[in-house]
Amino acid sequence: LAPRVAHEQYDRDADDINSGIESLVREGIADPHRIVGIGHSYGSCELNWLVTHENRFAATISYDGCGEPVAEFAATSLDGDNAALAWTFGGTPWATPVAYKRQAAATYAGQIHTPTMFVVNEQGFGHFAVAEQLLYEAARSKGIPSAYVFYRGEPHVMQRVENQRDLLARAVQWIGRFASP
């Protein structure tokens, strides 16, 4: 298989997401002023991209994803599971650095405008949460409400019931704060 065109990695997904949202708004199902985005894992990577490229969400929750492909490549090198990234970007970070930089949400951190809660699990993607930290700091520096929640000892999919309850309570409060009627 030929590699994907790296500049399409998140743009195509964003087009699909936006098309779906626009359809829901057109049908009167969604209020365009109260749309909330929540993403986990790859969905979080996409959400990090969206909040740095547009301002359509009232608020977002980015949960244990990524946004910095070079850090992700490095972290997945440890377990030999970075072939998909090399395929996606047409090579390694040292062979195709422009492709990796172009798709890093962290590259566009200064463009964030959306109140976002970043959730990171220590044993999940916490080892390469560079983008989330950078996006959080960029939002704070611009006066945009943001939160950074870190769960120690949790894997990529949260296991402890007390942490699941805590995250759910935080998510409900976050959404209510920005998307309530």
Backbone as a printed PyTorch tensor [residue, N CA C, xyz], in Angstrom:
tensor([[[  0.8330,  -1.2050,   0.0000],
         [  0.0000,   0.0000,   0.0000],
         [  0.8630,   1.2490,   0.0000]],

        [[  0.4300,   2.2180,  -0.7310],
         [  1.1320,   3.5080,  -0.7430],
         [  0.7720,   4.2760,   0.5240]],

        [[  1.6880,   5.0880,   1.0330],
         [  1.3700,   5.8740,   2.2280],
         [  0.2830,   6.8950,   1.9360]],

        [[ -0.4670,   7.2390,   2.9820],
         [ -1.4400,   8.3230,   2.8530],
         [ -0.6600,   9.6050,   2.6280]],

        [[ -1.3100,  10.5720,   2.0570],
         [ -0.6990,  11.8910,   1.9400],
         [ -0.8030,  12.5210,   3.3190]],

        [[  0.3430,  12.7970,   3.9240],
         [  0.3650,  13.2290,   5.3240],
         [ -0.4920,  14.4580,   5.5770]],

        [[ -0.5770,  15.3640,   4.6180],
         [ -1.3670,  16.5560,   4.8840],
         [ -2.8630,  16.2550,   4.9320]],

        [[ -3.2380,  15.0310,   4.6120],
         [ -4.6420,  14.6480,   4.6640],
         [ -4.9970,  13.9080,   5.9480]],

        [[ -4.0360,  13.5700,   6.7580],
         [ -4.2610,  12.7580,   7.9460],
         [ -5.4570,  13.2430,   8.7630]],

        [[ -5.4310,  14.4640,   9.2100],
         [ -6.5190,  14.9710,  10.0420],
         [ -7.5050,  15.8100,   9.2420]],

        [[ -7.0860,  16.4070,   8.1540],
         [ -7.9870,  17.2490,   7.3690],
         [ -9.1860,  16.4680,   6.8440]],

        [[ -8.9440,  15.2870,   6.3010],
         [-10.0610,  14.4810,   5.7820],
         [-11.0140,  14.0840,   6.8990]],

        [[-10.4780,  13.6740,   8.0210],
         [-11.3330,  13.3210,   9.1470],
         [-12.1270,  14.5360,   9.6150]],

        [[-11.4600,  15.6900,   9.6600],
         [-12.1380,  16.9210,  10.0760],
         [-13.2750,  17.2590,   9.1170]],

        [[-13.0500,  17.0600,   7.8350],
         [-14.1110,  17.2980,   6.8520],
         [-15.3100,  16.4010,   7.1300]],

        [[-15.0660,  15.1330,   7.4420],
         [-16.1550,  14.2020,   7.7460],
         [-16.9010,  14.6130,   9.0130]],

        [[-16.1520,  14.9520,  10.0410],
         [-16.7650,  15.3650,  11.3090],
         [-17.6090,  16.6150,  11.0920]],

        [[-17.0390,  17.6030,  10.4130],
         [-17.7660,  18.8490,  10.1770],
         [-19.0090,  18.6350,   9.3170]],

        [[-18.9190,  17.7500,   8.3460],
         [-20.0740,  17.4350,   7.5080],
         [-21.1990,  16.8450,   8.3590]],

        [[-20.8420,  15.9590,   9.2600],
         [-21.8350,  15.3690,  10.1580],
         [-22.4740,  16.4020,  11.0680]],

        [[-21.6550,  17.2740,  11.6290],
         [-22.1730,  18.3300,  12.5070],
         [-23.0990,  19.2480,  11.7250]],

        [[-22.6800,  19.6550,  10.5400],
         [-23.5090,  20.5520,   9.7290],
         [-24.8390,  19.9130,   9.3690]],

        [[-24.8310,  18.6190,   9.1200],
         [-26.0670,  17.9050,   8.8270],
         [-26.9990,  17.9180,  10.0380]],

        [[-26.4490,  17.6760,  11.2250],
         [-27.2560,  17.6930,  12.4470],
         [-27.8270,  19.0850,  12.7210]],

        [[-27.0440,  20.1090,  12.4660],
         [-27.5190,  21.4850,  12.6510],
         [-28.6110,  21.7890,  11.6380]],

        [[-28.3910,  21.4260,  10.3960],
         [-29.3690,  21.6770,   9.3200],
         [-30.7050,  21.0010,   9.6180]],

        [[-30.6410,  19.8100,  10.1910],
         [-31.8610,  19.0600,  10.5180],
         [-32.5240,  19.5650,  11.8050]],

        [[-31.8790,  20.5060,  12.4810],
         [-32.4390,  21.0280,  13.7240],
         [-32.2040,  20.1400,  14.9300]],

        [[-31.3360,  19.1510,  14.7820],
         [-31.0400,  18.2180,  15.8690],
         [-30.0140,  18.8090,  16.8290]],

        [[-29.0800,  19.5830,  16.3130],
         [-28.0050,  20.1610,  17.1320],
         [-28.0720,  21.6830,  17.0840]],

        [[-27.8110,  22.2920,  18.2200],
         [-27.7140,  23.7470,  18.3370],
         [-26.2690,  24.1320,  18.0210]],

        [[-26.0270,  24.9300,  16.9840],
         [-24.6480,  25.2370,  16.5970],
         [-23.8510,  25.9830,  17.6680]],

        [[-24.5290,  26.5210,  18.6770],
         [-23.8370,  27.2580,  19.7320],
         [-23.5550,  26.3940,  20.9610]],

        [[-24.0060,  25.1410,  20.9200],
         [-23.8370,  24.2690,  22.0920],
         [-23.1920,  22.9380,  21.7220]],

        [[-22.4260,  22.9080,  20.6580],
         [-21.7830,  21.6650,  20.2290],
         [-20.5440,  21.4210,  21.0850]],

        [[-20.4470,  20.2060,  21.5900],
         [-19.3220,  19.7950,  22.4280],
         [-18.6210,  18.6330,  21.7320]],

        [[-17.3040,  18.6570,  21.7290],
         [-16.5320,  17.5540,  21.1680],
         [-15.8420,  16.7820,  22.2760]],

        [[-15.9580,  15.4680,  22.2080],
         [-15.2740,  14.5960,  23.1650],
         [-14.5550,  13.5270,  22.3620]],

        [[-13.2590,  13.3620,  22.6100],
         [-12.5030,  12.3560,  21.8890],
         [-11.5820,  11.5830,  22.8060]],

        [[-11.4690,  10.2850,  22.5430],
         [-10.5420,   9.4160,  23.2780],
         [ -9.6160,   8.7450,  22.2720]],

        [[ -8.3550,   8.6240,  22.6160],
         [ -7.3610,   7.9490,  21.7970],
         [ -7.2170,   8.6810,  20.4570]],

        [[ -7.4540,   7.9990,  19.3320],
         [ -7.3290,   8.6950,  18.0540],
         [ -8.3520,   9.8260,  17.9520]],

        [[ -9.5300,   9.6350,  18.5420],
         [-10.5350,  10.7000,  18.5540],
         [-10.0260,  11.9350,  19.2580]],

        [[ -9.2040,  11.7470,  20.2520],
         [ -8.5840,  12.8690,  20.9560],
         [ -7.5390,  13.5460,  20.0770]],

        [[ -6.7850,  12.7540,  19.3280],
         [ -5.8080,  13.3320,  18.3930],
         [ -6.5280,  14.2270,  17.3920]],

        [[ -7.6270,  13.7250,  16.8580],
         [ -8.4170,  14.5000,  15.9000],
         [ -8.9920,  15.7460,  16.5540]],

        [[ -9.4660,  15.6120,  17.7750],
         [-10.0270,  16.7630,  18.4880],
         [ -8.9530,  17.8210,  18.7360]],

        [[ -7.7410,  17.3930,  19.0810],
         [ -6.6450,  18.3500,  19.2620],
         [ -6.3890,  19.1130,  17.9680]],

        [[ -6.5110,  18.4250,  16.8480],
         [ -6.3580,  19.0690,  15.5450],
         [ -7.4860,  20.0810,  15.3210]],

        [[ -8.7030,  19.6540,  15.5920],
         [ -9.8610,  20.5260,  15.3560],
         [ -9.8030,  21.8090,  16.1770]],

        [[ -9.4270,  21.7060,  17.4540],
         [ -9.4340,  22.9210,  18.2970],
         [ -8.3080,  23.8810,  17.9420]],

        [[ -7.3600,  23.4160,  17.1400],
         [ -6.2950,  24.3120,  16.6920],
         [ -6.5310,  24.8050,  15.2630]],

        [[ -7.6280,  24.3860,  14.6580],
         [ -7.9080,  24.7830,  13.2820],
         [ -9.2780,  25.4210,  13.0750]],

        [[-10.1160,  25.3950,  14.0720],
         [-11.4270,  26.0180,  13.9450],
         [-11.9990,  26.3220,  15.3220]],

        [[-13.1160,  26.9990,  15.3100],
         [-13.7200,  27.4410,  16.5730],
         [-15.2110,  27.1280,  16.5580]],

        [[-15.5650,  25.8960,  16.3220],
         [-16.9750,  25.5400,  16.2030],
         [-17.5640,  24.9420,  17.4850]],

        [[-16.7200,  24.5180,  18.4110],
         [-17.2140,  23.8450,  19.6100],
         [-17.3630,  24.8170,  20.7740]],

        [[-18.4050,  24.5910,  21.5750],
         [-18.5680,  25.3660,  22.7980],
         [-17.5130,  24.9430,  23.8120]],

        [[-17.1720,  23.6670,  23.7970],
         [-16.1510,  23.1090,  24.6850],
         [-15.7550,  21.7450,  24.1490]],

        [[-14.5910,  21.2650,  24.5910],
         [-14.1400,  19.9320,  24.2060],
         [-13.4710,  19.2380,  25.3850]],

        [[-13.4380,  17.9080,  25.2900],
         [-12.7060,  17.0780,  26.2440],
         [-11.8160,  16.1540,  25.4220]],

        [[-10.5190,  16.3190,  25.5730],
         [ -9.5280,  15.5460,  24.8460],
         [ -8.9420,  14.5290,  25.8260]],

        [[ -9.2940,  13.2440,  25.6450],
         [ -8.9780,  12.2180,  26.6280],
         [ -7.9620,  11.2020,  26.1060]],

        [[ -6.7810,  11.2620,  26.6670],
         [ -5.6940,  10.3070,  26.4410],
         [ -5.4330,  10.0390,  24.9620]],

        [[ -5.1450,  11.1260,  24.2630],
         [ -4.8310,  11.0140,  22.8480],
         [ -3.4220,  11.4810,  22.5740]],

        [[ -3.2800,  12.1770,  21.5010],
         [ -1.9680,  12.6630,  21.1200],
         [ -2.1510,  13.9240,  20.2960]],

        [[ -1.1580,  14.3530,  19.6950],
         [ -1.1880,  15.5640,  18.9090],
         [  0.2220,  15.9430,  18.5070]],

        [[  1.1340,  15.0760,  18.8470],
         [  2.5400,  15.2970,  18.5140],
         [  3.0820,  13.9870,  17.9370]],

        [[  2.9910,  13.8150,  16.6060],
         [  3.3630,  12.5380,  15.9940],
         [  4.8170,  12.1160,  16.2170]],

        [[  5.7450,  13.0530,  16.3460],
         [  7.1430,  12.6770,  16.5850],
         [  7.2660,  12.0030,  17.9570]],

        [[  6.6120,  12.5850,  18.9670],
         [  6.6480,  11.9740,  20.3020],
         [  5.9570,  10.6210,  20.2930]],

        [[  4.8610,  10.5290,  19.5610],
         [  4.1550,   9.2580,  19.4620],
         [  5.0330,   8.2140,  18.7700]],

        [[  5.7150,   8.6020,  17.7110],
         [  6.6130,   7.6900,  17.0050],
         [  7.7040,   7.1930,  17.9530]],

        [[  8.2960,   8.1180,  18.6960],
         [  9.3640,   7.7440,  19.6300],
         [  8.8530,   6.7890,  20.7000]],

        [[  7.6800,   7.1030,  21.2570],
         [  7.1370,   6.2560,  22.3210],
         [  6.7620,   4.8740,  21.8090]],

        [[  6.1830,   4.8070,  20.6140],
         [  5.7920,   3.5010,  20.0890],
         [  6.9790,   2.7160,  19.5520]],

        [[  8.1270,   3.3780,  19.3680],
         [  9.3350,   2.6630,  18.9510],
         [  9.7700,   1.6700,  20.0150]],

        [[  9.4930,   1.9830,  21.2590],
         [  9.9140,   1.1230,  22.3610],
         [  9.2750,  -0.2510,  22.2850]],

        [[  8.0290,  -0.3090,  21.7700],
         [  7.3870,  -1.6150,  21.6520],
         [  7.2960,  -2.0900,  20.1970]],

        [[  8.0000,  -1.3820,  19.3030],
         [  8.0550,  -1.7820,  17.9080],
         [  6.7510,  -1.6100,  17.1470]],

        [[  5.8920,  -0.7210,  17.6250],
         [  4.5570,  -0.5820,  17.0480],
         [  4.3820,   0.7540,  16.3310]],

        [[  5.3960,   1.2040,  15.6010],
         [  5.2810,   2.4970,  14.9280],
         [  5.2210,   2.3790,  13.4020]],

        [[  5.0300,   1.1890,  12.8950],
         [  4.9610,   1.0000,  11.4430],
         [  3.7880,   1.7600,  10.8400]],

        [[  2.6610,   1.8310,  11.5570],
         [  1.4930,   2.5450,  11.0360],
         [  1.7960,   4.0330,  10.8950]],

        [[  2.5150,   4.5870,  11.8560],
         [  2.8760,   6.0050,  11.7620],
         [  3.8230,   6.2420,  10.5870]],

        [[  4.7930,   5.3720,  10.4180],
         [  5.7280,   5.5200,   9.3010],
         [  4.9750,   5.4310,   7.9740]],

        [[  4.0020,   4.5420,   7.8890],
         [  3.1920,   4.4220,   6.6830],
         [  2.3620,   5.6910,   6.4680]],

        [[  1.7190,   6.1560,   7.5310],
         [  0.8570,   7.3360,   7.4350],
         [  1.6230,   8.5560,   6.9570]],

        [[  2.8160,   8.7470,   7.4770],
         [  3.5900,   9.9510,   7.1710],
         [  4.6300,   9.7430,   6.0730]],

        [[  4.6050,   8.5940,   5.4450],
         [  5.4990,   8.3510,   4.3240],
         [  6.9420,   8.1430,   4.7270]],

        [[  7.1850,   7.7890,   5.9880],
         [  8.5410,   7.5400,   6.4570],
         [  8.6800,   7.8670,   7.9320]],

        [[  9.8940,   7.8270,   8.3860],
         [ 10.2000,   8.1290,   9.7780],
         [ 10.2490,   9.6480,   9.9860]],

        [[ 10.2460,  10.1120,  11.2370],
         [ 10.3370,  11.5560,  11.4830],
         [ 11.6090,  12.1850,  10.9190]],

        [[ 12.7020,  11.4410,  10.8550],
         [ 13.9420,  12.0100,  10.3230],
         [ 13.9620,  11.9660,   8.7890]],

        [[ 13.1460,  11.1080,   8.1860],
         [ 13.0870,  11.0510,   6.7230],
         [ 12.0450,  12.0050,   6.1420]],

        [[ 10.9570,  12.2280,   6.8940],
         [  9.8670,  13.0990,   6.4100],
         [  9.4370,  14.0780,   7.5090]],

        [[ 10.3650,  14.8990,   8.0150],
         [ 10.0440,  15.7700,   9.1530],
         [  8.9290,  16.7760,   8.8670]],

        [[  8.8270,  17.2540,   7.6470],
         [  7.7910,  18.2360,   7.3280],
         [  6.4040,  17.6200,   7.4760]],

        [[  6.2580,  16.3720,   7.0610],
         [  4.9690,  15.6930,   7.1820],
         [  4.5570,  15.5700,   8.6420]],

        [[  5.4860,  15.2350,   9.5040],
         [  5.1800,  15.0950,  10.9250],
         [  4.8310,  16.4530,  11.5450]],

        [[  5.6070,  17.4590,  11.2120],
         [  5.3440,  18.7900,  11.7770],
         [  4.0050,  19.3310,  11.3050]],

        [[  3.6860,  19.1240,  10.0530],
         [  2.4280,  19.6230,   9.4800],
         [  1.2160,  19.0310,  10.1850]],

        [[  1.3200,  17.7930,  10.6560],
         [  0.1800,  17.1280,  11.2890],
         [  0.2040,  17.1760,  12.8120]],

        [[  1.1310,  17.8850,  13.3900],
         [  1.2160,  17.9910,  14.8510],
         [  0.3130,  19.1280,  15.3380]],

        [[ -0.6860,  18.7960,  16.1320],
         [ -1.5520,  19.8320,  16.7070],
         [ -0.7070,  20.8400,  17.4790]],

        [[  0.3650,  20.3720,  18.0910],
         [  1.2410,  21.2640,  18.8610],
         [  1.8060,  22.3800,  17.9940]],

        [[  1.9990,  22.1370,  16.7110],
         [  2.5000,  23.1490,  15.7850],
         [  1.5690,  24.3610,  15.7450]],

        [[  0.2930,  24.1160,  15.9800],
         [ -0.7320,  25.1610,  15.8660],
         [ -1.3070,  25.5600,  17.2230]],

        [[ -0.5790,  25.2970,  18.2870],
         [ -1.0810,  25.5590,  19.6420],
         [ -1.5650,  26.9980,  19.8090]],

        [[ -0.9040,  27.9480,  19.1980],
         [ -1.2940,  29.3500,  19.3240],
         [ -2.6340,  29.6720,  18.7030]],

        [[ -3.2020,  28.7490,  17.9380],
         [ -4.4850,  28.9670,  17.2840],
         [ -5.6580,  28.4120,  18.0790]],

        [[ -5.4100,  27.8490,  19.2530],
         [ -6.5020,  27.2750,  20.0410],
         [ -7.4190,  28.3880,  20.5540]],

        [[ -8.7370,  28.1380,  20.4390],
         [ -9.7240,  29.1070,  20.9160],
         [-10.8310,  28.4470,  21.7260]],

        [[-10.7930,  27.1540,  21.8820],
         [-11.8830,  26.4010,  22.4830],
         [-11.5620,  26.0090,  23.9220]],

        [[-12.4900,  26.2400,  24.8630],
         [-12.2950,  25.7180,  26.2170],
         [-12.1450,  24.1910,  26.1560]],

        [[-11.0250,  23.6980,  26.6340],
         [-10.7410,  22.2660,  26.5190],
         [-10.2270,  21.7040,  27.8370]],

        [[-10.7630,  20.5320,  28.1930],
         [-10.2330,  19.7630,  29.3130],
         [ -9.3830,  18.6460,  28.7110]],

        [[ -8.1120,  18.6360,  29.0670],
         [ -7.1940,  17.6010,  28.6120],
         [ -7.0710,  16.5610,  29.7160]],

        [[ -7.3380,  15.3010,  29.3830],
         [ -7.2850,  14.1980,  30.3390],
         [ -6.1960,  13.2460,  29.8790]],

        [[ -5.2590,  12.9580,  30.7750],
         [ -4.1140,  12.1080,  30.4340],
         [ -3.9890,  10.9960,  31.4790]],

        [[ -3.8670,   9.7620,  31.0010],
         [ -3.6260,   8.6170,  31.8800],
         [ -2.1400,   8.2920,  31.8630]],

        [[ -1.5630,   8.1750,  33.0360],
         [ -0.1100,   7.9800,  33.1610],
         [  0.4010,   6.7880,  32.3600]],

        [[ -0.2620,   5.6520,  32.4350],
         [  0.2180,   4.4640,  31.7300],
         [ -0.4420,   4.3140,  30.3630]],

        [[ -1.2720,   5.2780,  30.0040],
         [ -1.8480,   5.3020,  28.6640],
         [ -0.9080,   6.0610,  27.7770]],

        [[ -1.3730,   7.1770,  27.2500],
         [ -0.5410,   7.9910,  26.3780],
         [  0.1620,   9.0930,  27.1560]],

        [[  0.1600,   9.0050,  28.4750],
         [  0.8100,  10.0130,  29.3040],
         [  2.2770,  10.1990,  28.9940]],

        [[  2.9080,   9.1550,  28.4740],
         [  4.3370,   9.2400,  28.1640],
         [  4.6150,  10.0670,  26.9140]],

        [[  3.5910,  10.4290,  26.1530],
         [  3.8280,  11.3720,  25.0640],
         [  2.7100,  12.4030,  24.9670]],

        [[  2.3310,  12.9440,  26.1360],
         [  1.2810,  13.9610,  26.2210],
         [  1.8420,  15.3660,  26.0300]],

        [[  2.9020,  15.4740,  25.2580],
         [  3.5520,  16.7620,  25.0150],
         [  2.5730,  17.7550,  24.4120]],

        [[  1.8070,  17.3260,  23.4270],
         [  0.8700,  18.2310,  22.7540],
         [ -0.1990,  18.7180,  23.7220]],

        [[ -0.7260,  17.8110,  24.5250],
         [ -1.7680,  18.2020,  25.4630],
         [ -1.2500,  19.2440,  26.4440]],

        [[ -0.0400,  19.0550,  26.9280],
         [  0.5510,  20.0340,  27.8390],
         [  0.7380,  21.3780,  27.1460]],

        [[  1.2230,  21.3320,  25.9200],
         [  1.4490,  22.5630,  25.1690],
         [  0.1280,  23.2690,  24.8340]],

        [[ -0.8720,  22.5180,  24.3930],
         [ -2.1740,  23.1030,  24.0790],
         [ -2.8200,  23.6960,  25.3320]],

        [[ -2.6900,  22.9850,  26.4370],
         [ -3.2200,  23.4880,  27.7160],
         [ -2.5620,  24.8230,  28.0750]],

        [[ -1.2480,  24.8860,  27.9870],
         [ -0.5350,  26.1220,  28.3160],
         [ -0.8790,  27.2450,  27.3460]],

        [[ -1.0170,  26.9280,  26.0660],
         [ -1.3740,  27.9470,  25.0730],
         [ -2.7640,  28.5130,  25.3690]],

        [[ -3.7080,  27.6360,  25.6790],
         [ -5.0670,  28.0970,  25.9980],
         [ -5.0450,  28.9860,  27.2400]],

        [[ -4.3680,  28.5290,  28.2660],
         [ -4.2900,  29.3320,  29.5090],
         [ -3.6630,  30.6870,  29.2560]],

        [[ -2.6000,  30.7340,  28.4630],
         [ -1.9070,  31.9960,  28.2160],
         [ -2.7950,  32.9880,  27.4520]],

        [[ -3.7780,  32.4480,  26.7160],
         [ -4.6960,  33.3010,  25.9740],
         [ -5.9650,  33.6100,  26.7700]],

        [[ -6.0260,  33.1350,  28.0120],
         [ -7.2040,  33.3740,  28.8390],
         [ -8.3810,  32.4700,  28.5050]],

        [[ -8.1340,  31.4120,  27.7650],
         [ -9.1850,  30.4550,  27.4100],
         [ -9.3000,  29.4370,  28.5370]],

        [[-10.5040,  29.2320,  29.0590],
         [-10.6550,  28.2300,  30.1130],
         [-10.1200,  26.8780,  29.6530]],

        [[ -9.3150,  26.2670,  30.4900],
         [ -8.7540,  24.9560,  30.1730],
         [ -8.4760,  24.2170,  31.4740]],

        [[ -8.4020,  22.9170,  31.3630],
         [ -8.0970,  22.0810,  32.5200],
         [ -7.1750,  20.9660,  32.0660]],

        [[ -6.3140,  20.5280,  32.9650],
         [ -5.4090,  19.4180,  32.6930],
         [ -5.5840,  18.4360,  33.8440]],

        [[ -6.0980,  17.2560,  33.5300],
         [ -6.3880,  16.2460,  34.5460],
         [ -5.5010,  15.0360,  34.2650]],

        [[ -4.7420,  14.6210,  35.2620],
         [ -3.7800,  13.5270,  35.1090],
         [ -4.1390,  12.4200,  36.0940]],

        [[ -4.3370,  11.2120,  35.5870],
         [ -4.6700,  10.0680,  36.4410],
         [ -3.4610,   9.1500,  36.5500]],

        [[ -2.8890,   9.0850,  37.7440],
         [ -1.7230,   8.2450,  37.9960],
         [ -2.1110,   6.7620,  37.9670]],

        [[ -1.2370,   5.9770,  37.3610],
         [ -1.4030,   4.5290,  37.3770],
         [ -2.4810,   3.9850,  36.4560]],

        [[ -3.1510,   4.8390,  35.7110],
         [ -4.2140,   4.3620,  34.8250],
         [ -3.6680,   4.0380,  33.4390]],

        [[ -4.1450,   2.9300,  32.8400],
         [ -3.7630,   2.6090,  31.4660],
         [ -4.5820,   3.4510,  30.4830]],

        [[ -4.4130,   3.1780,  29.2120],
         [ -5.0740,   3.9580,  28.1610],
         [ -6.5990,   3.9980,  28.3410]],

        [[ -7.1900,   2.8760,  28.6810],
         [ -8.6170,   2.8250,  29.0040],
         [ -8.7200,   2.7140,  30.5170]],

        [[ -9.2440,   3.7520,  31.1380],
         [ -9.2900,   3.8620,  32.5970],
         [ -9.9460,   2.6370,  33.2300]],

        [[ -9.3460,   2.1300,  34.3030],
         [ -9.8200,   0.9070,  34.9510],
         [-10.4550,   1.1320,  36.3290]],

        [[ -9.9060,   2.0300,  37.1060],
         [-10.3840,   2.2020,  38.4840],
         [-11.7380,   2.9200,  38.5070]],

        [[-12.6940,   2.3000,  39.1850],
         [-14.0580,   2.8380,  39.2440],
         [-14.0730,   4.2380,  39.8430]],

        [[-13.2790,   4.4810,  40.8620],
         [-13.2720,   5.8120,  41.4860],
         [-12.7790,   6.8850,  40.5080]],

        [[-11.8320,   6.5220,  39.6360],
         [-11.3560,   7.4640,  38.6300],
         [-12.3720,   7.6400,  37.5040]],

        [[-13.0680,   6.5560,  37.1410],
         [-14.1240,   6.6590,  36.1320],
         [-15.2130,   7.6190,  36.6120]],

        [[-15.5980,   7.4730,  37.8750],
         [-16.6180,   8.3700,  38.4490],
         [-16.1280,   9.8110,  38.4960]],

        [[-14.8750,   9.9780,  38.8830],
         [-14.3000,  11.3160,  38.9500],
         [-14.2970,  11.9670,  37.5720]],

        [[-13.8620,  11.2240,  36.5640],
         [-13.8160,  11.7670,  35.2080],
         [-15.2210,  12.0900,  34.7050]],

        [[-16.1660,  11.2150,  34.9580],
         [-17.5400,  11.4790,  34.5270],
         [-18.0830,  12.7490,  35.1840]],

        [[-17.8470,  12.9130,  36.4750],
         [-18.3080,  14.1250,  37.1710],
         [-17.6470,  15.3750,  36.5940]],

        [[-16.3540,  15.2900,  36.3420],
         [-15.6460,  16.4350,  35.7510],
         [-16.1800,  16.7510,  34.3470]],

        [[-16.4370,  15.7080,  33.5560],
         [-16.9280,  15.9010,  32.1860],
         [-18.3080,  16.5530,  32.1880]],

        [[-19.1860,  16.0750,  33.0450],
         [-20.5330,  16.6570,  33.1260],
         [-20.4490,  18.1220,  33.5450]],

        [[-19.6210,  18.4170,  34.5160],
         [-19.4500,  19.7990,  34.9710],
         [-18.8620,  20.6700,  33.8540]],

        [[-17.8640,  20.1660,  33.1480],
         [-17.2150,  20.9240,  32.0700],
         [-18.2120,  21.2450,  30.9550]],

        [[-18.9410,  20.2150,  30.5350],
         [-19.9200,  20.4190,  29.4630],
         [-21.0040,  21.3890,  29.9120]],

        [[-21.4950,  21.2140,  31.1410],
         [-22.5260,  22.1030,  31.6680],
         [-22.0680,  23.5570,  31.7540]],

        [[-20.8090,  23.7340,  32.0480],
         [-20.2720,  25.0860,  32.1780],
         [-20.2990,  25.8580,  30.8580]],

        [[-20.1040,  25.1760,  29.7490],
         [-19.9610,  25.8710,  28.4730],
         [-21.0920,  25.6170,  27.4810]],

        [[-21.8770,  24.5790,  27.6930],
         [-22.9040,  24.2590,  26.6950],
         [-24.3140,  24.2380,  27.2590]],

        [[-24.5070,  24.7300,  28.4460],
         [-25.8550,  24.7700,  29.0150],
         [-26.6830,  25.8390,  28.3170]],

        [[-28.0040,  25.6210,  28.2720],
         [-28.8790,  26.6310,  27.6350],
         [-28.8840,  27.9410,  28.3920]]])
